[in-house]
């Protein structure tokens, strides 16, 4: 099978090799030094301010979304949550569950967040803001510089779910005034699912330490304390952390984030240029689309997006990414992250061409 989903994505051989080895014991100085290196490389790649730290969470991206909501905010906060798709909706649900007072900015799915929308919330006493960098369910890329400038002007703590956007889209905690941001192992880092990572600036760390979190596993103050000696409070997904170390070092040695950003961007542009003759419409405006993923609307009357996913899977041996919920029949997605070759992209487009010939799209 060829995998064009948005996670888990195709891993490379080096990552697979580490995954085939025995798992080492981890309460050792040797493993601690790997973790210290992971922390410093991760901060570098998020372009985080000095003295930033990383919480290494064993749990998928949602664990770090929830951990962030629990540790950075309290009932005394008043936060803005952007809901422009299923991941934004998840942030809304997390604020509800943890009783964080919030205002939802509900966007029409596939549409960008604009200055006109943000202006309504200027000087209104908000203390926090939560949103995705890339809302993976629609492929929209939010203008994080605009959001960060708004937050800075208003003294708002900014927590960004960059789970899918990290490495695919331009992102800098420093420049965009982001206090905390997360990513996950199975997205552009192209590791197996199992872990997620939060980069915290000093303000975010302060909030964790001051906050009395009603949880043992999600107590970030405990992670920060243990992290000082390169450890985690509980047994982490050790193999993933070794794969992470190898991956981060390879990225650093091969042109850094800028280079990998460029590769993913080029891949997305190549794909989008090569499907112009097909009866698909882009679900998001071209100038506000993430490099991570292309969301497509079949334009032919009566063609189901979900059915395309099924046929491509069963008859062509390729996974594209179906949508859930209200978009299931309308939209499917093609991911551009992971270890994907041009030959594989050509194969996917040939499969679409064949569907066209068979009058299935
Ligand atoms: C994949 C993803 C997550 C995490 O999902 P999990 O299934 O919990 O790993 C969170 N946010 C975004 C934007 C994502 O793309």
mmCIF file of C-alpha atoms and ligand atoms in Angstrom:
data_model
loop_
_atom_site.group_PDB
_atom_site.id
_atom_site.type_symbol
_atom_site.label_atom_id
_atom_site.label_comp_id
_atom_site.label_asym_id
_atom_site.label_seq_id
_atom_site.Cartn_x
_atom_site.Cartn_y
_atom_site.Cartn_z
ATOM 1 C CA UNK A 1 0.000 0.000 0.000
ATOM 2 C CA UNK A 2 1.041 3.588 -0.624
ATOM 3 C CA UNK A 3 0.050 5.964 2.156
ATOM 4 C CA UNK A 4 -1.130 9.509 1.363
ATOM 5 C CA UNK A 5 -2.957 10.010 4.662
ATOM 6 C CA UNK A 6 -1.959 12.590 7.274
ATOM 7 C CA UNK A 7 -0.844 10.125 9.887
ATOM 8 C CA UNK A 8 0.493 7.670 10.553
ATOM 9 C CA UNK A 9 2.542 8.501 7.471
ATOM 10 C CA UNK A 10 5.261 6.586 5.637
ATOM 11 C CA UNK A 11 8.441 6.262 7.691
ATOM 12 C CA UNK A 12 11.948 6.068 6.272
ATOM 13 C CA UNK A 13 14.355 3.137 6.477
ATOM 14 C CA UNK A 14 16.500 4.624 9.245
ATOM 15 C CA UNK A 15 13.410 4.995 11.452
ATOM 16 C CA UNK A 16 12.258 1.449 10.652
ATOM 17 C CA UNK A 17 15.666 0.048 11.568
ATOM 18 C CA UNK A 18 15.606 1.605 15.034
ATOM 19 C CA UNK A 19 12.081 0.263 15.507
ATOM 20 C CA UNK A 20 13.303 -3.287 14.864
ATOM 21 C CA UNK A 21 15.832 -3.182 17.713
ATOM 22 C CA UNK A 22 15.454 -4.187 21.367
ATOM 23 C CA UNK A 23 14.154 -1.448 23.668
ATOM 24 C CA UNK A 24 16.904 -0.272 26.028
ATOM 25 C CA UNK A 25 16.404 0.468 29.718
ATOM 26 C CA UNK A 26 15.898 4.206 30.057
ATOM 27 C CA UNK A 27 16.706 5.326 33.608
ATOM 28 C CA UNK A 28 20.340 5.809 32.627
ATOM 29 C CA UNK A 29 22.639 8.776 32.018
ATOM 30 C CA UNK A 30 22.966 7.619 28.398
ATOM 31 C CA UNK A 31 19.227 7.896 27.744
ATOM 32 C CA UNK A 32 19.074 11.193 29.668
ATOM 33 C CA UNK A 33 21.630 12.691 27.323
ATOM 34 C CA UNK A 34 19.570 11.576 24.289
ATOM 35 C CA UNK A 35 16.578 13.321 25.873
ATOM 36 C CA UNK A 36 18.531 16.497 26.562
ATOM 37 C CA UNK A 37 19.529 16.551 22.920
ATOM 38 C CA UNK A 38 15.907 15.921 21.850
ATOM 39 C CA UNK A 39 14.792 18.869 23.957
ATOM 40 C CA UNK A 40 17.355 21.240 22.589
ATOM 41 C CA UNK A 41 16.785 20.238 18.934
ATOM 42 C CA UNK A 42 13.023 20.468 19.341
ATOM 43 C CA UNK A 43 13.276 24.001 20.805
ATOM 44 C CA UNK A 44 15.551 24.972 17.939
ATOM 45 C CA UNK A 45 13.123 23.629 15.330
ATOM 46 C CA UNK A 46 10.140 25.427 16.842
ATOM 47 C CA UNK A 47 12.319 28.572 16.891
ATOM 48 C CA UNK A 48 11.397 28.856 20.566
ATOM 49 C CA UNK A 49 12.586 31.703 22.830
ATOM 50 C CA UNK A 50 15.587 31.135 25.139
ATOM 51 C CA UNK A 51 14.890 28.980 28.196
ATOM 52 C CA UNK A 52 12.022 27.124 26.530
ATOM 53 C CA UNK A 53 11.405 23.546 27.586
ATOM 54 C CA UNK A 54 9.707 20.464 26.129
ATOM 55 C CA UNK A 55 7.152 18.110 27.668
ATOM 56 C CA UNK A 56 7.526 14.641 26.120
ATOM 57 C CA UNK A 57 4.118 13.025 26.435
ATOM 58 C CA UNK A 58 3.458 9.363 25.725
ATOM 59 C CA UNK A 59 0.043 9.656 24.135
ATOM 60 C CA UNK A 60 -1.108 10.822 20.705
ATOM 61 C CA UNK A 61 -1.525 14.489 19.762
ATOM 62 C CA UNK A 62 -4.834 14.757 21.574
ATOM 63 C CA UNK A 63 -3.093 13.916 24.877
ATOM 64 C CA UNK A 64 -1.003 17.064 24.484
ATOM 65 C CA UNK A 65 -4.010 19.121 23.391
ATOM 66 C CA UNK A 66 -5.747 18.045 26.598
ATOM 67 C CA UNK A 67 -2.606 18.397 28.715
ATOM 68 C CA UNK A 68 -2.172 21.945 27.437
ATOM 69 C CA UNK A 69 -5.752 22.919 28.260
ATOM 70 C CA UNK A 70 -5.368 21.436 31.765
ATOM 71 C CA UNK A 71 -1.981 22.938 32.562
ATOM 72 C CA UNK A 72 -2.002 26.357 30.894
ATOM 73 C CA UNK A 73 -5.509 27.514 31.818
ATOM 74 C CA UNK A 74 -7.783 27.705 34.858
ATOM 75 C CA UNK A 75 -11.347 28.726 35.588
ATOM 76 C CA UNK A 76 -10.065 32.279 36.035
ATOM 77 C CA UNK A 77 -9.100 32.479 32.375
ATOM 78 C CA UNK A 78 -11.270 33.668 29.513
ATOM 79 C CA UNK A 79 -10.078 32.096 26.286
ATOM 80 C CA UNK A 80 -10.799 32.320 22.570
ATOM 81 C CA UNK A 81 -11.055 29.042 20.696
ATOM 82 C CA UNK A 82 -11.023 28.878 16.909
ATOM 83 C CA UNK A 83 -13.279 26.145 15.556
ATOM 84 C CA UNK A 84 -12.744 25.765 11.820
ATOM 85 C CA UNK A 85 -12.915 21.977 11.619
ATOM 86 C CA UNK A 86 -12.841 18.798 13.662
ATOM 87 C CA UNK A 87 -9.580 19.615 15.487
ATOM 88 C CA UNK A 88 -10.820 23.096 16.407
ATOM 89 C CA UNK A 89 -14.010 21.456 17.605
ATOM 90 C CA UNK A 90 -11.871 19.158 19.778
ATOM 91 C CA UNK A 91 -10.341 22.215 21.478
ATOM 92 C CA UNK A 92 -13.849 23.501 22.203
ATOM 93 C CA UNK A 93 -14.799 20.166 23.767
ATOM 94 C CA UNK A 94 -11.632 20.163 25.882
ATOM 95 C CA UNK A 95 -12.442 23.632 27.253
ATOM 96 C CA UNK A 96 -15.943 22.394 28.065
ATOM 97 C CA UNK A 97 -14.686 19.246 29.814
ATOM 98 C CA UNK A 98 -12.133 21.166 31.876
ATOM 99 C CA UNK A 99 -14.505 24.077 32.544
ATOM 100 C CA UNK A 100 -12.292 26.768 31.069
ATOM 101 C CA UNK A 101 -14.474 29.829 30.283
ATOM 102 C CA UNK A 102 -14.312 30.313 26.525
ATOM 103 C CA UNK A 103 -15.709 32.075 23.491
ATOM 104 C CA UNK A 104 -15.845 30.040 20.325
ATOM 105 C CA UNK A 105 -14.888 31.635 17.010
ATOM 106 C CA UNK A 106 -16.817 29.389 14.676
ATOM 107 C CA UNK A 107 -15.598 29.585 11.097
ATOM 108 C CA UNK A 108 -17.262 28.172 8.064
ATOM 109 C CA UNK A 109 -15.212 25.000 7.467
ATOM 110 C CA UNK A 110 -12.501 25.596 4.886
ATOM 111 C CA UNK A 111 -12.505 29.368 5.400
ATOM 112 C CA UNK A 112 -9.632 31.436 6.811
ATOM 113 C CA UNK A 113 -9.543 33.434 10.031
ATOM 114 C CA UNK A 114 -9.376 37.127 9.101
ATOM 115 C CA UNK A 115 -8.364 40.394 10.747
ATOM 116 C CA UNK A 116 -12.026 41.521 10.557
ATOM 117 C CA UNK A 117 -13.081 38.587 12.707
ATOM 118 C CA UNK A 118 -10.272 39.064 15.242
ATOM 119 C CA UNK A 119 -10.923 42.795 15.663
ATOM 120 C CA UNK A 120 -14.228 42.066 17.414
ATOM 121 C CA UNK A 121 -12.279 40.474 20.276
ATOM 122 C CA UNK A 122 -9.773 43.291 20.750
ATOM 123 C CA UNK A 123 -9.558 44.731 24.310
ATOM 124 C CA UNK A 124 -12.228 42.411 25.658
ATOM 125 C CA UNK A 125 -10.254 40.935 28.553
ATOM 126 C CA UNK A 126 -9.332 37.623 26.960
ATOM 127 C CA UNK A 127 -6.393 35.862 28.605
ATOM 128 C CA UNK A 128 -5.802 32.921 26.270
ATOM 129 C CA UNK A 129 -6.240 31.766 22.710
ATOM 130 C CA UNK A 130 -6.244 28.242 21.276
ATOM 131 C CA UNK A 131 -6.129 27.203 17.643
ATOM 132 C CA UNK A 132 -4.473 24.980 15.090
ATOM 133 C CA UNK A 133 -1.653 26.092 12.788
ATOM 134 C CA UNK A 134 -3.094 23.829 10.103
ATOM 135 C CA UNK A 135 -6.659 22.614 10.655
ATOM 136 C CA UNK A 136 -5.956 19.192 9.188
ATOM 137 C CA UNK A 137 -9.609 18.302 8.575
ATOM 138 C CA UNK A 138 -9.957 21.057 5.960
ATOM 139 C CA UNK A 139 -6.342 21.855 5.044
ATOM 140 C CA UNK A 140 -6.721 25.511 6.012
ATOM 141 C CA UNK A 141 -3.585 27.291 7.232
ATOM 142 C CA UNK A 142 -4.271 30.082 9.726
ATOM 143 C CA UNK A 143 -2.306 33.316 9.510
ATOM 144 C CA UNK A 144 -0.329 32.759 12.702
ATOM 145 C CA UNK A 145 1.607 36.022 12.441
ATOM 146 C CA UNK A 146 -1.693 37.936 12.445
ATOM 147 C CA UNK A 147 -2.955 35.839 15.386
ATOM 148 C CA UNK A 148 0.307 36.214 17.318
ATOM 149 C CA UNK A 149 0.375 39.983 16.826
ATOM 150 C CA UNK A 150 -3.231 40.173 18.049
ATOM 151 C CA UNK A 151 -2.328 38.102 21.130
ATOM 152 C CA UNK A 152 0.742 40.188 21.884
ATOM 153 C CA UNK A 153 -1.247 43.467 21.634
ATOM 154 C CA UNK A 154 -3.859 42.074 24.014
ATOM 155 C CA UNK A 155 -1.587 40.251 26.491
ATOM 156 C CA UNK A 156 -3.134 36.920 25.499
ATOM 157 C CA UNK A 157 -1.423 33.565 26.129
ATOM 158 C CA UNK A 158 -1.233 31.735 22.782
ATOM 159 C CA UNK A 159 -1.403 27.924 22.645
ATOM 160 C CA UNK A 160 -1.015 26.474 19.146
ATOM 161 C CA UNK A 161 -1.845 22.968 17.962
ATOM 162 C CA UNK A 162 0.840 22.627 15.308
ATOM 163 C CA UNK A 163 0.499 18.835 15.273
ATOM 164 C CA UNK A 164 0.212 18.649 11.482
ATOM 165 C CA UNK A 165 1.676 22.043 10.574
ATOM 166 C CA UNK A 166 5.072 21.618 12.231
ATOM 167 C CA UNK A 167 7.764 21.076 9.547
ATOM 168 C CA UNK A 168 5.169 21.433 6.760
ATOM 169 C CA UNK A 169 4.356 25.123 7.218
ATOM 170 C CA UNK A 170 6.396 28.123 8.238
ATOM 171 C CA UNK A 171 6.267 28.401 12.032
ATOM 172 C CA UNK A 172 8.279 30.312 14.601
ATOM 173 C CA UNK A 173 7.287 30.606 18.251
ATOM 174 C CA UNK A 174 9.496 33.669 18.636
ATOM 175 C CA UNK A 175 8.294 35.620 15.613
ATOM 176 C CA UNK A 176 4.649 34.622 16.007
ATOM 177 C CA UNK A 177 4.551 35.280 19.779
ATOM 178 C CA UNK A 178 3.488 31.724 20.589
ATOM 179 C CA UNK A 179 3.732 30.657 24.249
ATOM 180 C CA UNK A 180 3.241 26.922 23.768
ATOM 181 C CA UNK A 181 2.945 24.669 20.715
ATOM 182 C CA UNK A 182 2.542 20.964 20.103
ATOM 183 C CA UNK A 183 3.289 18.364 17.485
ATOM 184 C CA UNK A 184 2.901 14.586 17.266
ATOM 185 C CA UNK A 185 5.190 11.732 16.315
ATOM 186 C CA UNK A 186 3.120 10.372 13.421
ATOM 187 C CA UNK A 187 2.780 13.559 11.366
ATOM 188 C CA UNK A 188 5.647 15.304 9.533
ATOM 189 C CA UNK A 189 8.233 13.861 11.906
ATOM 190 C CA UNK A 190 7.258 10.571 10.219
ATOM 191 C CA UNK A 191 7.682 8.365 13.269
ATOM 192 C CA UNK A 192 5.251 5.726 14.516
ATOM 193 C CA UNK A 193 2.246 7.034 16.487
ATOM 194 C CA UNK A 194 2.753 7.017 20.278
ATOM 195 C CA UNK A 195 4.049 10.382 21.415
ATOM 196 C CA UNK A 196 3.346 14.095 21.275
ATOM 197 C CA UNK A 197 5.543 17.012 22.221
ATOM 198 C CA UNK A 198 4.824 20.421 23.726
ATOM 199 C CA UNK A 199 7.333 23.261 23.531
ATOM 200 C CA UNK A 200 6.779 25.743 26.376
ATOM 201 C CA UNK A 201 8.216 29.248 26.696
ATOM 202 C CA UNK A 202 8.930 30.575 30.188
ATOM 203 C CA UNK A 203 5.420 32.007 30.582
ATOM 204 C CA UNK A 204 3.930 28.591 29.764
ATOM 205 C CA UNK A 205 6.237 26.928 32.297
ATOM 206 C CA UNK A 206 5.199 29.468 34.939
ATOM 207 C CA UNK A 207 1.546 28.683 34.316
ATOM 208 C CA UNK A 208 2.149 24.920 34.719
ATOM 209 C CA UNK A 209 4.006 25.353 37.976
ATOM 210 C CA UNK A 210 1.381 27.722 39.438
ATOM 211 C CA UNK A 211 -1.553 25.553 38.331
ATOM 212 C CA UNK A 212 -2.871 22.800 40.624
ATOM 213 C CA UNK A 213 -3.690 20.178 37.997
ATOM 214 C CA UNK A 214 -6.086 17.447 39.144
ATOM 215 C CA UNK A 215 -4.232 14.668 37.341
ATOM 216 C CA UNK A 216 -1.163 12.570 37.952
ATOM 217 C CA UNK A 217 -0.330 11.615 34.355
ATOM 218 C CA UNK A 218 -0.920 15.113 32.948
ATOM 219 C CA UNK A 219 0.913 17.089 35.620
ATOM 220 C CA UNK A 220 3.335 19.131 33.498
ATOM 221 C CA UNK A 221 5.169 20.570 36.518
ATOM 222 C CA UNK A 222 6.238 16.982 37.211
ATOM 223 C CA UNK A 223 7.407 16.523 33.578
ATOM 224 C CA UNK A 224 9.401 19.759 33.748
ATOM 225 C CA UNK A 225 11.061 18.723 37.025
ATOM 226 C CA UNK A 226 11.980 15.277 35.673
ATOM 227 C CA UNK A 227 13.090 16.809 32.392
ATOM 228 C CA UNK A 228 15.799 18.766 34.184
ATOM 229 C CA UNK A 229 17.676 15.471 34.471
ATOM 230 C CA UNK A 230 16.629 14.278 31.022
ATOM 231 C CA UNK A 231 13.891 11.971 32.269
ATOM 232 C CA UNK A 232 10.099 11.620 32.168
ATOM 233 C CA UNK A 233 7.959 10.831 35.265
ATOM 234 C CA UNK A 234 6.673 7.571 33.732
ATOM 235 C CA UNK A 235 7.889 5.048 31.153
ATOM 236 C CA UNK A 236 7.839 6.796 27.776
ATOM 237 C CA UNK A 237 7.627 5.210 24.312
ATOM 238 C CA UNK A 238 11.390 4.674 24.441
ATOM 239 C CA UNK A 239 11.776 3.505 20.838
ATOM 240 C CA UNK A 240 9.934 6.563 19.518
ATOM 241 C CA UNK A 241 12.255 8.836 21.490
ATOM 242 C CA UNK A 242 15.297 7.134 19.963
ATOM 243 C CA UNK A 243 13.733 7.441 16.505
ATOM 244 C CA UNK A 244 12.997 11.088 17.267
ATOM 245 C CA UNK A 245 16.613 11.689 18.193
ATOM 246 C CA UNK A 246 17.849 10.155 14.959
ATOM 247 C CA UNK A 247 15.279 12.076 12.912
ATOM 248 C CA UNK A 248 15.926 15.471 14.524
ATOM 249 C CA UNK A 249 19.681 15.063 14.039
ATOM 250 C CA UNK A 250 19.205 14.141 10.387
ATOM 251 C CA UNK A 251 16.950 17.161 9.835
ATOM 252 C CA UNK A 252 19.513 19.404 11.542
ATOM 253 C CA UNK A 253 22.337 18.019 9.387
ATOM 254 C CA UNK A 254 20.394 18.265 6.128
ATOM 255 C CA UNK A 255 19.420 21.897 5.850
ATOM 256 C CA UNK A 256 17.231 22.110 8.951
ATOM 257 C CA UNK A 257 13.552 22.987 9.148
ATOM 258 C CA UNK A 258 13.817 25.394 6.202
ATOM 259 C CA UNK A 259 14.899 22.610 3.885
ATOM 260 C CA UNK A 260 12.250 20.070 4.920
ATOM 261 C CA UNK A 261 9.653 22.862 4.754
ATOM 262 C CA UNK A 262 10.711 23.493 1.169
ATOM 263 C CA UNK A 263 10.527 19.817 0.226
ATOM 264 C CA UNK A 264 6.966 19.450 1.567
ATOM 265 C CA UNK A 265 5.863 22.733 -0.023
ATOM 266 C CA UNK A 266 7.271 21.709 -3.396
ATOM 267 C CA UNK A 267 5.557 18.325 -3.149
ATOM 268 C CA UNK A 268 2.197 19.968 -2.365
ATOM 269 C CA UNK A 269 2.572 22.418 -5.245
ATOM 270 C CA UNK A 270 3.585 19.668 -7.653
ATOM 271 C CA UNK A 271 0.520 17.613 -6.733
ATOM 272 C CA UNK A 272 -1.857 20.580 -6.985
ATOM 273 C CA UNK A 273 -0.471 21.573 -10.381
ATOM 274 C CA UNK A 274 -0.792 18.027 -11.743
ATOM 275 C CA UNK A 275 -4.463 17.529 -10.827
ATOM 276 C CA UNK A 276 -5.817 20.666 -12.475
ATOM 277 C CA UNK A 277 -7.439 18.592 -15.266
ATOM 278 C CA UNK A 278 -9.349 16.404 -12.799
ATOM 279 C CA UNK A 279 -12.929 17.136 -11.675
ATOM 280 C CA UNK A 280 -11.873 18.133 -8.141
ATOM 281 C CA UNK A 281 -12.202 21.530 -6.490
ATOM 282 C CA UNK A 282 -9.880 22.773 -3.756
ATOM 283 C CA UNK A 283 -11.823 22.974 -0.484
ATOM 284 C CA UNK A 284 -9.714 25.871 0.834
ATOM 285 C CA UNK A 285 -8.602 29.124 -0.851
ATOM 286 C CA UNK A 286 -5.261 28.543 -2.625
ATOM 287 C CA UNK A 287 -3.473 31.298 -0.666
ATOM 288 C CA UNK A 288 -4.579 29.910 2.716
ATOM 289 C CA UNK A 289 -3.857 26.225 2.174
ATOM 290 C CA UNK A 290 -1.373 24.311 4.305
ATOM 291 C CA UNK A 291 1.517 22.475 2.645
ATOM 292 C CA UNK A 292 0.606 19.514 4.814
ATOM 293 C CA UNK A 293 -2.540 18.433 3.024
ATOM 294 C CA UNK A 294 -4.850 19.138 0.080
ATOM 295 C CA UNK A 295 -8.577 18.783 0.747
ATOM 296 C CA UNK A 296 -10.556 18.090 -2.422
ATOM 297 C CA UNK A 297 -14.224 18.313 -3.305
ATOM 298 C CA UNK A 298 -15.305 15.997 -6.121
ATOM 299 C CA UNK A 299 -17.061 18.366 -8.525
ATOM 300 C CA UNK A 300 -19.156 15.840 -10.452
ATOM 301 C CA UNK A 301 -22.765 15.537 -9.354
ATOM 302 C CA UNK A 302 -23.429 12.413 -7.291
ATOM 303 C CA UNK A 303 -19.781 11.407 -6.704
ATOM 304 C CA UNK A 304 -19.086 10.510 -3.078
ATOM 305 C CA UNK A 305 -15.719 11.512 -1.617
ATOM 306 C CA UNK A 306 -15.832 8.547 0.726
ATOM 307 C CA UNK A 307 -16.427 6.167 -2.187
ATOM 308 C CA UNK A 308 -13.296 7.527 -3.901
ATOM 309 C CA UNK A 309 -11.305 6.696 -0.759
ATOM 310 C CA UNK A 310 -12.712 3.129 -0.815
ATOM 311 C CA UNK A 311 -12.064 2.477 -4.502
ATOM 312 C CA UNK A 312 -8.537 3.919 -4.408
ATOM 313 C CA UNK A 313 -7.804 1.722 -1.373
ATOM 314 C CA UNK A 314 -9.351 -1.513 -2.618
ATOM 315 C CA UNK A 315 -8.554 -1.364 -6.334
ATOM 316 C CA UNK A 316 -5.338 0.671 -6.524
ATOM 317 C CA UNK A 317 -3.592 -0.111 -3.210
ATOM 318 C CA UNK A 318 -3.376 3.532 -2.160
ATOM 319 C CA UNK A 319 -4.676 5.211 0.975
ATOM 320 C CA UNK A 320 -5.916 8.750 0.623
ATOM 321 C CA UNK A 321 -7.504 10.266 3.717
ATOM 322 C CA UNK A 322 -11.283 10.234 4.102
ATOM 323 C CA UNK A 323 -13.091 12.909 6.122
ATOM 324 C CA UNK A 324 -15.366 12.245 9.047
ATOM 325 C CA UNK A 325 -18.595 13.848 10.190
ATOM 326 C CA UNK A 326 -20.528 16.203 7.981
ATOM 327 C CA UNK A 327 -17.758 16.355 5.348
ATOM 328 C CA UNK A 328 -17.483 12.556 4.892
ATOM 329 C CA UNK A 329 -19.340 12.355 1.587
ATOM 330 C CA UNK A 330 -18.107 15.718 0.317
ATOM 331 C CA UNK A 331 -14.368 15.922 0.957
ATOM 332 C CA UNK A 332 -11.327 13.673 0.856
ATOM 333 C CA UNK A 333 -7.727 14.641 1.491
ATOM 334 C CA UNK A 334 -4.289 13.923 0.110
ATOM 335 C CA UNK A 335 -1.391 14.330 2.534
ATOM 336 C CA UNK A 336 2.026 15.630 1.573
ATOM 337 C CA UNK A 337 3.981 14.695 4.686
ATOM 338 C CA UNK A 338 6.009 11.556 5.343
ATOM 339 C CA UNK A 339 8.443 9.637 3.200
ATOM 340 C CA UNK A 340 6.709 10.113 -0.177
ATOM 341 C CA UNK A 341 8.459 9.916 -3.539
ATOM 342 C CA UNK A 342 7.555 11.662 -6.782
ATOM 343 C CA UNK A 343 6.966 8.240 -8.328
ATOM 344 C CA UNK A 344 4.257 7.569 -5.757
ATOM 345 C CA UNK A 345 2.576 10.900 -6.496
ATOM 346 C CA UNK A 346 2.580 10.010 -10.197
ATOM 347 C CA UNK A 347 0.986 6.658 -9.310
ATOM 348 C CA UNK A 348 -1.778 8.356 -7.331
ATOM 349 C CA UNK A 349 -2.542 10.733 -10.190
ATOM 350 C CA UNK A 350 -2.594 7.802 -12.641
ATOM 351 C CA UNK A 351 -5.180 6.149 -10.380
ATOM 352 C CA UNK A 352 -7.328 9.324 -10.477
ATOM 353 C CA UNK A 353 -6.951 9.432 -14.280
ATOM 354 C CA UNK A 354 -8.149 5.849 -14.445
ATOM 355 C CA UNK A 355 -11.185 6.698 -12.285
ATOM 356 C CA UNK A 356 -11.956 9.483 -14.730
ATOM 357 C CA UNK A 357 -11.694 7.081 -17.667
ATOM 358 C CA UNK A 358 -14.028 4.682 -15.850
ATOM 359 C CA UNK A 359 -16.448 7.606 -15.319
ATOM 360 C CA UNK A 360 -16.270 7.088 -11.545
ATOM 361 C CA UNK A 361 -15.391 10.717 -10.871
HETATM 362 C C1 LIG B 1 -3.400 14.550 13.987
HETATM 363 C C2 LIG B 1 -3.762 15.792 14.700
HETATM 364 C C3 LIG B 1 -3.932 15.821 16.092
HETATM 365 C C4 LIG B 1 -3.762 14.633 16.974
HETATM 366 O O1 LIG B 1 -4.550 13.572 16.709
HETATM 367 P P1 LIG B 1 -4.226 12.177 17.416
HETATM 368 O O2 LIG B 1 -5.084 11.217 16.677
HETATM 369 O O3 LIG B 1 -4.574 12.332 18.841
HETATM 370 O O4 LIG B 1 -2.755 11.981 17.228
HETATM 371 C C5 LIG B 1 -4.223 17.023 16.687
HETATM 372 N N1 LIG B 1 -4.357 18.139 15.978
HETATM 373 C C6 LIG B 1 -4.175 18.172 14.651
HETATM 374 C C7 LIG B 1 -4.302 19.457 13.933
HETATM 375 C C8 LIG B 1 -3.873 16.991 13.959
HETATM 376 O O5 LIG B 1 -3.697 17.013 12.634
#
